[in-house]
mmCIF file of C-alpha atoms and ligand atoms in Angstrom:
data_model
loop_
_atom_site.group_PDB
_atom_site.id
_atom_site.type_symbol
_atom_site.label_atom_id
_atom_site.label_comp_id
_atom_site.label_asym_id
_atom_site.label_seq_id
_atom_site.Cartn_x
_atom_site.Cartn_y
_atom_site.Cartn_z
ATOM 1 C CA MET B 1 86.918 122.161 69.302
ATOM 2 C CA ARG B 2 85.448 125.678 69.387
ATOM 3 C CA ALA B 3 81.825 125.861 68.279
ATOM 4 C CA PHE B 4 79.038 128.433 68.328
ATOM 5 C CA ALA B 5 76.354 126.357 69.988
ATOM 6 C CA VAL B 6 73.494 125.995 72.445
ATOM 7 C CA ARG B 7 74.407 123.445 75.117
ATOM 8 C CA SER B 8 70.991 123.080 76.719
ATOM 9 C CA PHE B 9 67.452 124.271 76.123
ATOM 10 C CA GLY B 10 66.840 127.916 77.013
ATOM 11 C CA GLU B 11 70.518 128.920 76.912
ATOM 12 C CA PRO B 12 71.601 131.500 74.295
ATOM 13 C CA ALA B 13 74.038 130.385 71.606
ATOM 14 C CA SER B 14 77.664 131.239 72.309
ATOM 15 C CA VAL B 15 81.171 129.931 71.731
ATOM 16 C CA HIS B 16 81.893 126.704 73.646
ATOM 17 C CA ASP B 17 84.577 124.058 73.738
ATOM 18 C CA LEU B 18 82.887 120.857 72.521
ATOM 19 C CA PRO B 19 84.123 117.391 71.570
ATOM 20 C CA VAL B 20 84.908 116.781 67.891
ATOM 21 C CA PRO B 21 81.983 114.783 66.376
ATOM 22 C CA ALA B 22 82.670 111.039 66.682
ATOM 23 C CA ALA B 23 80.647 110.488 63.503
ATOM 24 C CA ASP B 24 81.481 106.871 62.649
ATOM 25 C CA GLY B 25 80.709 106.233 58.989
ATOM 26 C CA ALA B 26 80.584 109.959 58.219
ATOM 27 C CA VAL B 27 83.056 112.293 56.513
ATOM 28 C CA LEU B 28 84.878 114.270 59.211
ATOM 29 C CA ILE B 29 85.588 117.812 58.023
ATOM 30 C CA ARG B 30 87.918 120.469 59.373
ATOM 31 C CA VAL B 31 85.790 123.559 58.700
ATOM 32 C CA ARG B 32 87.511 126.635 57.268
ATOM 33 C CA PHE B 33 84.461 128.786 56.545
ATOM 34 C CA ALA B 34 80.768 128.538 57.415
ATOM 35 C CA GLY B 35 78.160 130.326 55.289
ATOM 36 C CA VAL B 36 75.551 132.392 57.180
ATOM 37 C CA ASN B 37 71.872 132.001 56.200
ATOM 38 C CA PRO B 38 68.524 133.087 57.687
ATOM 39 C CA LEU B 39 67.781 129.405 58.278
ATOM 40 C CA ASP B 40 70.567 129.327 60.885
ATOM 41 C CA SER B 41 68.732 131.691 63.211
ATOM 42 C CA ASN B 42 65.325 130.247 62.246
ATOM 43 C CA LEU B 43 66.469 126.833 63.499
ATOM 44 C CA LEU B 44 67.786 128.409 66.711
ATOM 45 C CA GLY B 45 64.345 129.899 67.281
ATOM 46 C CA ARG B 46 62.701 126.497 66.806
ATOM 47 C CA LEU B 47 64.728 124.635 69.458
ATOM 48 C CA THR B 48 62.671 122.842 72.094
ATOM 49 C CA ALA B 49 63.470 120.831 75.196
ATOM 50 C CA ALA B 50 63.223 117.732 72.989
ATOM 51 C CA SER B 51 65.896 118.949 70.510
ATOM 52 C CA SER B 52 69.260 117.273 70.586
ATOM 53 C CA TYR B 53 72.057 119.147 72.438
ATOM 54 C CA PRO B 54 74.624 120.520 72.086
ATOM 55 C CA PHE B 55 73.094 122.212 69.033
ATOM 56 C CA VAL B 56 75.822 123.655 66.805
ATOM 57 C CA VAL B 57 74.494 126.541 64.670
ATOM 58 C CA GLY B 58 74.883 126.687 60.889
ATOM 59 C CA ILE B 59 74.599 124.373 57.894
ATOM 60 C CA ASP B 60 76.748 125.571 54.972
ATOM 61 C CA PHE B 61 80.472 124.872 55.193
ATOM 62 C CA ALA B 62 83.729 124.643 53.271
ATOM 63 C CA GLY B 63 86.802 122.881 54.610
ATOM 64 C CA VAL B 64 89.035 119.848 54.344
ATOM 65 C CA ALA B 65 87.937 116.208 54.544
ATOM 66 C CA GLU B 66 90.091 114.729 57.301
ATOM 67 C CA ARG B 67 88.528 111.273 57.348
ATOM 68 C CA VAL B 68 86.473 109.760 54.523
ATOM 69 C CA PRO B 69 84.749 106.449 55.312
ATOM 70 C CA ALA B 70 85.292 103.422 53.084
ATOM 71 C CA GLY B 71 83.011 103.478 50.048
ATOM 72 C CA ASP B 72 82.841 104.992 46.607
ATOM 73 C CA TYR B 73 81.953 108.591 47.464
ATOM 74 C CA GLY B 74 84.334 110.303 45.056
ATOM 75 C CA LEU B 75 86.187 111.858 48.014
ATOM 76 C CA GLN B 76 89.576 111.276 49.592
ATOM 77 C CA ASP B 77 91.228 112.327 52.835
ATOM 78 C CA GLY B 78 92.673 115.813 52.325
ATOM 79 C CA ASP B 79 90.183 116.909 49.644
ATOM 80 C CA ARG B 80 88.812 120.438 49.927
ATOM 81 C CA VAL B 81 85.061 119.964 50.268
ATOM 82 C CA PHE B 82 81.902 122.019 50.764
ATOM 83 C CA GLY B 83 78.290 121.245 51.491
ATOM 84 C CA MET B 84 75.521 121.212 54.084
ATOM 85 C CA ALA B 85 75.917 119.827 57.607
ATOM 86 C CA ARG B 86 72.452 119.601 59.109
ATOM 87 C CA THR B 87 73.221 117.068 61.841
ATOM 88 C CA TYR B 88 76.456 118.429 63.338
ATOM 89 C CA GLY B 89 76.231 122.113 62.271
ATOM 90 C CA SER B 90 78.876 124.264 60.635
ATOM 91 C CA TYR B 91 79.828 127.126 62.988
ATOM 92 C CA ALA B 92 82.512 124.881 64.486
ATOM 93 C CA GLU B 93 86.098 123.817 63.902
ATOM 94 C CA TYR B 94 84.879 120.353 62.894
ATOM 95 C CA THR B 95 81.702 118.945 61.426
ATOM 96 C CA ALA B 96 80.670 115.630 59.921
ATOM 97 C CA VAL B 97 78.269 114.539 57.207
ATOM 98 C CA ALA B 98 77.050 111.083 56.287
ATOM 99 C CA PRO B 99 78.093 110.850 52.623
ATOM 100 C CA ALA B 100 74.854 109.349 51.335
ATOM 101 C CA ALA B 101 72.437 111.438 53.457
ATOM 102 C CA ARG B 102 69.842 113.086 51.201
ATOM 103 C CA MET B 103 69.865 116.539 52.843
ATOM 104 C CA GLU B 104 73.582 116.611 53.711
ATOM 105 C CA PRO B 105 75.367 116.769 50.374
ATOM 106 C CA VAL B 106 79.140 117.117 50.252
ATOM 107 C CA ALA B 107 81.307 117.584 47.156
ATOM 108 C CA ARG B 108 84.869 118.510 46.201
ATOM 109 C CA ILE B 109 85.540 122.228 45.716
ATOM 110 C CA PRO B 110 86.608 122.718 42.090
ATOM 111 C CA ASP B 111 90.233 123.804 41.644
ATOM 112 C CA GLY B 112 90.564 127.555 41.503
ATOM 113 C CA LEU B 113 87.585 128.234 43.765
ATOM 114 C CA ALA B 114 88.475 129.669 47.180
ATOM 115 C CA ASP B 115 87.092 128.135 50.393
ATOM 116 C CA ASP B 116 85.205 131.266 51.488
ATOM 117 C CA GLN B 117 83.477 131.469 48.094
ATOM 118 C CA ALA B 118 82.484 127.805 48.291
ATOM 119 C CA ALA B 119 81.030 128.328 51.784
ATOM 120 C CA ALA B 120 78.798 131.098 50.419
ATOM 121 C CA LEU B 121 77.131 128.771 47.918
ATOM 122 C CA PRO B 122 75.278 125.709 49.220
ATOM 123 C CA ILE B 123 71.850 126.824 50.476
ATOM 124 C CA PRO B 124 71.427 130.176 48.686
ATOM 125 C CA ALA B 125 72.860 129.245 45.283
ATOM 126 C CA THR B 126 71.086 125.875 45.006
ATOM 127 C CA THR B 127 67.849 127.604 46.071
ATOM 128 C CA ALA B 128 68.317 130.397 43.546
ATOM 129 C CA LEU B 129 69.042 127.999 40.690
ATOM 130 C CA ARG B 130 66.111 125.752 41.549
ATOM 131 C CA THR B 131 63.632 128.614 41.876
ATOM 132 C CA VAL B 132 64.755 130.204 38.602
ATOM 133 C CA ASP B 133 64.263 126.759 37.019
ATOM 134 C CA LEU B 134 60.762 126.479 38.562
ATOM 135 C CA LEU B 135 59.923 129.878 37.100
ATOM 136 C CA GLU B 136 61.052 128.563 33.683
ATOM 137 C CA VAL B 137 62.990 131.761 33.047
ATOM 138 C CA THR B 138 64.053 132.184 29.432
ATOM 139 C CA ALA B 139 65.553 134.945 27.295
ATOM 140 C CA GLY B 140 63.477 138.085 26.918
ATOM 141 C CA GLN B 141 61.162 137.415 29.856
ATOM 142 C CA GLN B 142 60.425 140.010 32.499
ATOM 143 C CA VAL B 143 61.309 138.543 35.895
ATOM 144 C CA VAL B 144 60.841 140.266 39.252
ATOM 145 C CA VAL B 145 63.065 139.236 42.174
ATOM 146 C CA MET B 146 61.654 140.515 45.476
ATOM 147 C CA GLY B 147 64.494 140.725 48.009
ATOM 148 C CA ALA B 148 67.009 140.891 45.180
ATOM 149 C CA THR B 149 70.118 141.814 47.166
ATOM 150 C CA GLY B 150 69.925 139.059 49.806
ATOM 151 C CA GLY B 151 71.676 135.704 49.742
ATOM 152 C CA VAL B 152 69.225 133.891 47.461
ATOM 153 C CA GLY B 153 68.123 136.999 45.551
ATOM 154 C CA GLY B 154 71.640 138.033 44.556
ATOM 155 C CA TYR B 155 72.303 134.668 42.942
ATOM 156 C CA ALA B 156 68.803 134.538 41.387
ATOM 157 C CA VAL B 157 69.253 137.933 39.725
ATOM 158 C CA GLN B 158 72.568 136.822 38.236
ATOM 159 C CA ILE B 159 71.209 133.460 37.046
ATOM 160 C CA ALA B 160 68.125 135.033 35.438
ATOM 161 C CA LEU B 161 70.367 137.604 33.706
ATOM 162 C CA SER B 162 72.627 134.823 32.433
ATOM 163 C CA ARG B 163 69.535 133.346 30.763
ATOM 164 C CA GLY B 164 68.834 136.606 28.982
ATOM 165 C CA ALA B 165 65.903 137.749 31.135
ATOM 166 C CA HIS B 166 65.069 141.374 31.900
ATOM 167 C CA VAL B 167 65.437 141.436 35.687
ATOM 168 C CA ILE B 168 63.408 143.761 37.861
ATOM 169 C CA ALA B 169 64.592 144.000 41.476
ATOM 170 C CA THR B 170 62.780 144.983 44.624
ATOM 171 C CA VAL B 171 65.032 145.836 47.563
ATOM 172 C CA ARG B 172 64.916 147.327 51.024
ATOM 173 C CA GLY B 173 67.214 150.306 50.622
ATOM 174 C CA ASP B 174 69.986 148.595 48.653
ATOM 175 C CA VAL B 175 69.302 150.158 45.232
ATOM 176 C CA GLY B 176 72.974 150.537 44.244
ATOM 177 C CA GLU B 177 73.753 146.867 44.826
ATOM 178 C CA ALA B 178 70.729 145.756 42.753
ATOM 179 C CA ARG B 179 71.969 147.950 39.905
ATOM 180 C CA ARG B 180 75.531 146.605 40.245
ATOM 181 C CA LEU B 181 74.113 143.096 39.930
ATOM 182 C CA GLY B 182 72.676 144.118 36.570
ATOM 183 C CA SER B 183 68.978 144.564 37.357
ATOM 184 C CA GLY B 184 67.309 146.587 34.607
ATOM 185 C CA GLU B 185 64.830 148.201 36.989
ATOM 186 C CA VAL B 186 64.971 148.606 40.765
ATOM 187 C CA TYR B 187 62.135 149.429 43.183
ATOM 188 C CA ASP B 188 62.871 150.279 46.797
ATOM 189 C CA SER B 189 60.264 149.224 49.363
ATOM 190 C CA GLN B 190 61.544 151.997 51.648
ATOM 191 C CA ALA B 191 60.800 154.637 49.010
ATOM 192 C CA GLY B 192 57.205 153.684 48.198
ATOM 193 C CA ASP B 193 54.755 150.914 47.405
ATOM 194 C CA VAL B 194 56.639 148.574 45.055
ATOM 195 C CA ILE B 195 53.504 146.815 43.770
ATOM 196 C CA ASP B 196 51.953 150.146 42.730
ATOM 197 C CA ALA B 197 55.212 151.116 41.018
ATOM 198 C CA LEU B 198 55.528 147.751 39.254
ATOM 199 C CA ARG B 199 51.925 147.863 38.066
ATOM 200 C CA ALA B 200 52.403 151.354 36.672
ATOM 201 C CA ALA B 201 55.569 150.300 34.823
ATOM 202 C CA HIS B 202 54.171 146.948 33.596
ATOM 203 C CA PRO B 203 50.411 147.327 33.120
ATOM 204 C CA ASP B 204 50.194 144.021 31.195
ATOM 205 C CA GLY B 205 52.017 142.171 33.954
ATOM 206 C CA VAL B 206 55.406 140.475 34.109
ATOM 207 C CA ASP B 207 56.138 136.844 33.263
ATOM 208 C CA ALA B 208 57.441 135.677 36.617
ATOM 209 C CA VAL B 209 58.012 136.718 40.229
ATOM 210 C CA LEU B 210 60.451 135.166 42.692
ATOM 211 C CA ASP B 211 59.165 136.357 46.065
ATOM 212 C CA LEU B 212 61.699 135.914 48.873
ATOM 213 C CA VAL B 213 60.145 138.322 51.356
ATOM 214 C CA ASN B 214 56.344 138.563 51.434
ATOM 215 C CA GLY B 215 54.176 136.574 53.856
ATOM 216 C CA PRO B 216 50.780 134.980 53.126
ATOM 217 C CA ASP B 217 48.766 138.232 53.022
ATOM 218 C CA ALA B 218 51.231 140.533 51.272
ATOM 219 C CA ILE B 219 52.107 137.978 48.593
ATOM 220 C CA ARG B 220 48.541 138.081 47.207
ATOM 221 C CA ARG B 221 49.305 141.528 45.842
ATOM 222 C CA ASP B 222 51.888 139.903 43.542
ATOM 223 C CA ALA B 223 48.864 138.778 41.485
ATOM 224 C CA ASP B 224 48.408 142.439 40.493
ATOM 225 C CA VAL B 225 51.753 142.469 38.659
ATOM 226 C CA ILE B 226 51.865 138.986 37.045
ATOM 227 C CA ARG B 227 50.314 138.480 33.599
ATOM 228 C CA PRO B 228 47.684 135.759 33.097
ATOM 229 C CA GLY B 229 49.632 132.528 32.515
ATOM 230 C CA GLY B 230 52.590 133.857 34.518
ATOM 231 C CA ARG B 231 54.441 132.180 37.388
ATOM 232 C CA LEU B 232 55.242 132.844 41.036
ATOM 233 C CA VAL B 233 57.579 131.089 43.473
ATOM 234 C CA SER B 234 57.717 131.727 47.226
ATOM 235 C CA THR B 235 60.628 130.450 49.324
ATOM 236 C CA ILE B 236 58.783 131.012 52.596
ATOM 237 C CA PHE B 237 55.666 128.942 51.978
ATOM 238 C CA ALA B 238 53.518 132.068 51.669
ATOM 239 C CA ALA B 239 51.662 131.376 48.412
ATOM 240 C CA ASP B 240 48.153 129.897 48.397
ATOM 241 C CA GLU B 241 48.596 127.933 45.193
ATOM 242 C CA GLY B 242 44.835 127.422 44.635
ATOM 243 C CA TRP B 243 44.080 131.116 45.130
ATOM 244 C CA PHE B 244 46.685 132.061 42.504
ATOM 245 C CA ALA B 245 45.466 129.317 40.124
ATOM 246 C CA GLN B 246 42.035 130.990 40.134
ATOM 247 C CA ARG B 247 43.828 134.066 38.769
ATOM 248 C CA GLN B 248 45.603 132.108 35.990
ATOM 249 C CA ILE B 249 48.937 132.238 37.838
ATOM 250 C CA THR B 250 50.988 129.126 38.526
ATOM 251 C CA ALA B 251 52.284 129.580 42.062
ATOM 252 C CA ARG B 252 54.731 127.228 43.778
ATOM 253 C CA ASN B 253 56.018 127.108 47.336
ATOM 254 C CA HIS B 254 59.601 125.964 47.096
ATOM 255 C CA ALA B 255 60.647 123.435 49.749
ATOM 256 C CA SER B 256 64.301 122.552 50.203
ATOM 257 C CA SER B 257 63.280 118.915 50.762
ATOM 258 C CA ALA B 258 62.041 118.873 47.149
ATOM 259 C CA ASN B 259 65.140 120.526 45.696
ATOM 260 C CA PRO B 260 67.058 117.991 43.567
ATOM 261 C CA LEU B 261 70.027 120.388 43.593
ATOM 262 C CA ILE B 262 70.581 119.611 47.271
ATOM 263 C CA SER B 263 72.945 116.896 46.113
ATOM 264 C CA PRO B 264 76.646 116.598 45.241
ATOM 265 C CA HIS B 265 75.654 117.213 41.613
ATOM 266 C CA GLY B 266 73.783 120.416 42.562
ATOM 267 C CA LEU B 267 76.750 121.652 44.603
ATOM 268 C CA VAL B 268 79.142 121.055 41.728
ATOM 269 C CA THR B 269 76.741 122.776 39.314
ATOM 270 C CA VAL B 270 76.624 126.024 41.314
ATOM 271 C CA ALA B 271 80.366 125.883 42.029
ATOM 272 C CA GLN B 272 81.007 125.586 38.304
ATOM 273 C CA MET B 273 78.749 128.596 37.660
ATOM 274 C CA LEU B 274 80.877 130.552 40.128
ATOM 275 C CA ALA B 275 84.121 129.294 38.604
ATOM 276 C CA ASP B 276 82.834 130.238 35.122
ATOM 277 C CA GLY B 277 81.883 133.746 36.251
ATOM 278 C CA ALA B 278 78.119 133.321 35.686
ATOM 279 C CA ILE B 279 77.599 134.206 39.369
ATOM 280 C CA THR B 280 79.660 135.924 42.045
ATOM 281 C CA ALA B 281 79.477 135.136 45.760
ATOM 282 C CA ARG B 282 79.262 138.775 46.975
ATOM 283 C CA ILE B 283 80.936 138.103 50.332
ATOM 284 C CA ARG B 284 80.668 141.356 52.276
ATOM 285 C CA SER B 285 81.898 140.185 55.657
ATOM 286 C CA ALA B 286 84.105 137.397 56.927
ATOM 287 C CA VAL B 287 84.011 137.331 60.731
ATOM 288 C CA ASP B 288 85.535 135.230 63.494
ATOM 289 C CA LEU B 289 83.487 132.670 65.394
ATOM 290 C CA ALA B 290 83.268 135.035 68.381
ATOM 291 C CA ASP B 291 81.239 137.441 66.203
ATOM 292 C CA ALA B 292 78.750 134.832 64.934
ATOM 293 C CA GLY B 293 75.964 136.067 67.229
ATOM 294 C CA GLN B 294 76.387 139.637 66.029
ATOM 295 C CA VAL B 295 76.199 138.590 62.349
ATOM 296 C CA LEU B 296 73.026 136.587 62.998
ATOM 297 C CA ASP B 297 71.502 139.655 64.695
ATOM 298 C CA GLU B 298 72.354 141.820 61.686
ATOM 299 C CA LEU B 299 70.828 139.241 59.333
ATOM 300 C CA ARG B 300 67.636 139.108 61.435
ATOM 301 C CA HIS B 301 67.251 142.862 61.752
ATOM 302 C CA GLY B 302 68.254 143.735 58.193
ATOM 303 C CA GLY B 303 71.080 145.670 56.652
ATOM 304 C CA LEU B 304 73.608 142.845 56.301
ATOM 305 C CA ARG B 305 74.565 143.575 52.697
ATOM 306 C CA GLY B 306 75.576 140.593 50.559
ATOM 307 C CA LYS B 307 76.771 137.308 52.026
ATOM 308 C CA ALA B 308 78.507 136.790 55.350
ATOM 309 C CA VAL B 309 80.825 133.914 56.165
ATOM 310 C CA ILE B 310 82.392 132.832 59.445
ATOM 311 C CA ARG B 311 86.114 132.110 59.485
ATOM 312 C CA LEU B 312 87.183 129.128 61.578
HETATM 313 N N1 NAP P 401 62.514 127.219 50.923
HETATM 314 C C1 NAP P 401 63.831 127.145 50.842
HETATM 315 O O1 NAP P 401 64.398 126.133 50.421
HETATM 316 C C2 NAP P 401 64.663 128.340 51.251
HETATM 317 C C3 NAP P 401 66.038 128.343 50.977
HETATM 318 C C4 NAP P 401 66.766 129.489 51.286
HETATM 319 C C5 NAP P 401 66.143 130.571 51.889
HETATM 320 N N2 NAP P 401 64.830 130.510 52.183
HETATM 321 C C6 NAP P 401 64.147 131.664 52.792
HETATM 322 O O2 NAP P 401 64.048 132.652 51.781
HETATM 323 C C7 NAP P 401 64.166 133.955 52.361
HETATM 324 C C8 NAP P 401 65.310 134.719 51.673
HETATM 325 O O3 NAP P 401 66.544 134.073 51.970
HETATM 326 P P1 NAP P 401 67.912 134.874 51.824
HETATM 327 O O4 NAP P 401 68.995 133.960 52.211
HETATM 328 O O5 NAP P 401 67.966 135.539 50.508
HETATM 329 O O6 NAP P 401 67.680 135.991 52.950
HETATM 330 P P2 NAP P 401 68.448 137.390 53.146
HETATM 331 O O7 NAP P 401 69.875 137.205 52.756
HETATM 332 O O8 NAP P 401 68.103 137.864 54.503
HETATM 333 O O9 NAP P 401 67.788 138.338 52.027
HETATM 334 C C9 NAP P 401 66.530 138.914 52.106
HETATM 335 C C10 NAP P 401 66.649 140.261 51.421
HETATM 336 O O10 NAP P 401 65.355 140.830 51.248
HETATM 337 C C11 NAP P 401 65.407 142.181 51.702
HETATM 338 N N3 NAP P 401 64.055 142.589 52.073
HETATM 339 C C12 NAP P 401 63.422 142.451 53.256
HETATM 340 N N4 NAP P 401 62.149 142.918 53.158
HETATM 341 C C13 NAP P 401 62.003 143.371 51.907
HETATM 342 C C14 NAP P 401 60.928 143.973 51.193
HETATM 343 N N5 NAP P 401 59.747 144.188 51.764
HETATM 344 N N6 NAP P 401 61.117 144.318 49.900
HETATM 345 C C15 NAP P 401 62.302 144.084 49.284
HETATM 346 N N7 NAP P 401 63.362 143.517 49.908
HETATM 347 C C16 NAP P 401 63.202 143.163 51.198
HETATM 348 C C17 NAP P 401 66.391 142.140 52.834
HETATM 349 O O11 NAP P 401 66.850 143.429 53.165
HETATM 350 P P3 NAP P 401 67.469 143.706 54.649
HETATM 351 O O12 NAP P 401 68.926 143.387 54.535
HETATM 352 O O13 NAP P 401 67.193 145.141 54.874
HETATM 353 O O14 NAP P 401 66.742 142.801 55.587
HETATM 354 C C18 NAP P 401 67.468 141.256 52.236
HETATM 355 O O15 NAP P 401 68.287 141.979 51.339
HETATM 356 C C19 NAP P 401 64.417 133.734 53.859
HETATM 357 O O16 NAP P 401 63.206 133.855 54.549
HETATM 358 C C20 NAP P 401 64.930 132.306 53.931
HETATM 359 O O17 NAP P 401 64.656 131.717 55.183
HETATM 360 C C21 NAP P 401 64.076 129.417 51.873
#
């Protein structure tokens, strides 16, 4: 099978011909689309000589279950399925997931939902829904999403809006897209200091901030725009929770390992939100496997608008 992979330590990722995963006891999946996420290149950067090779890039997938092991998994051979393939990767013609593995959920794609849309959901949509839940977003609240037009941010803006929140976006250049998503206010980090602008517009502070972009130093400035009793979530483990607690702000670092939505139930929940029109997948590019490296470069260096998927 063709796969975008690293065959041995130190080699760059590229397209190779690899054996189909043997994967006894796992669901074997013919991949149709792989979803592209920052985590894909982060994991590439963390490979060591002790990692297992070949390393196939990617986690999110949508495709067809070709072989379902015996057991009551709610799946049958031939079902269209989507999910997360952490062991065998997803930028490949085939992947496999152990049906009961905690971090490798797989679920049927609801009727009416296209494969490319399903592939754009697993990591970013379950993360967005979980973080909006952690922020306890309710109607009428003022919620800032920093990095609002990226994979997670785009879904988070839409979910917060569906709960009746007033959504304030910060972006890097992509003002029009944040407005199209329905953000009530948009601040562009390329046009000026967004914290100064937010503080001027909201001197009493906002209720909640979802920070998808700022590291451990920069995120402290979020305290200047959150009201006492407000909430903050970081997806990149940047928030010093004790430091924020001293400022009457409940800060949480969101870890995927603690996300209960990384489960078949969580997958079905976000797919249903897409099917119901509460969220859209915002796929901006669907590329062939040969272009996977280029898409990862664009994601790393910025400017990849909306979601990208790889067509297998
Ligand atoms: N903890 C978890 O479970 C979890 C799960 C998913 C993701 N994550 C992490 O969360 C982060 C966001 O993920 P993602 O999938 O949404 O990434 P993404 O698709 O790359 O989106 C990030 C967005 O933020 C924009 N941006 C960059 N710097 C900015 C700034 N200073 N101000 C405003 N916007 C800025 C980017 O613009 P450009 O296009 O110009 O770069 C991009 O639109 C990543 O670091 C990812 O690894 C964590």
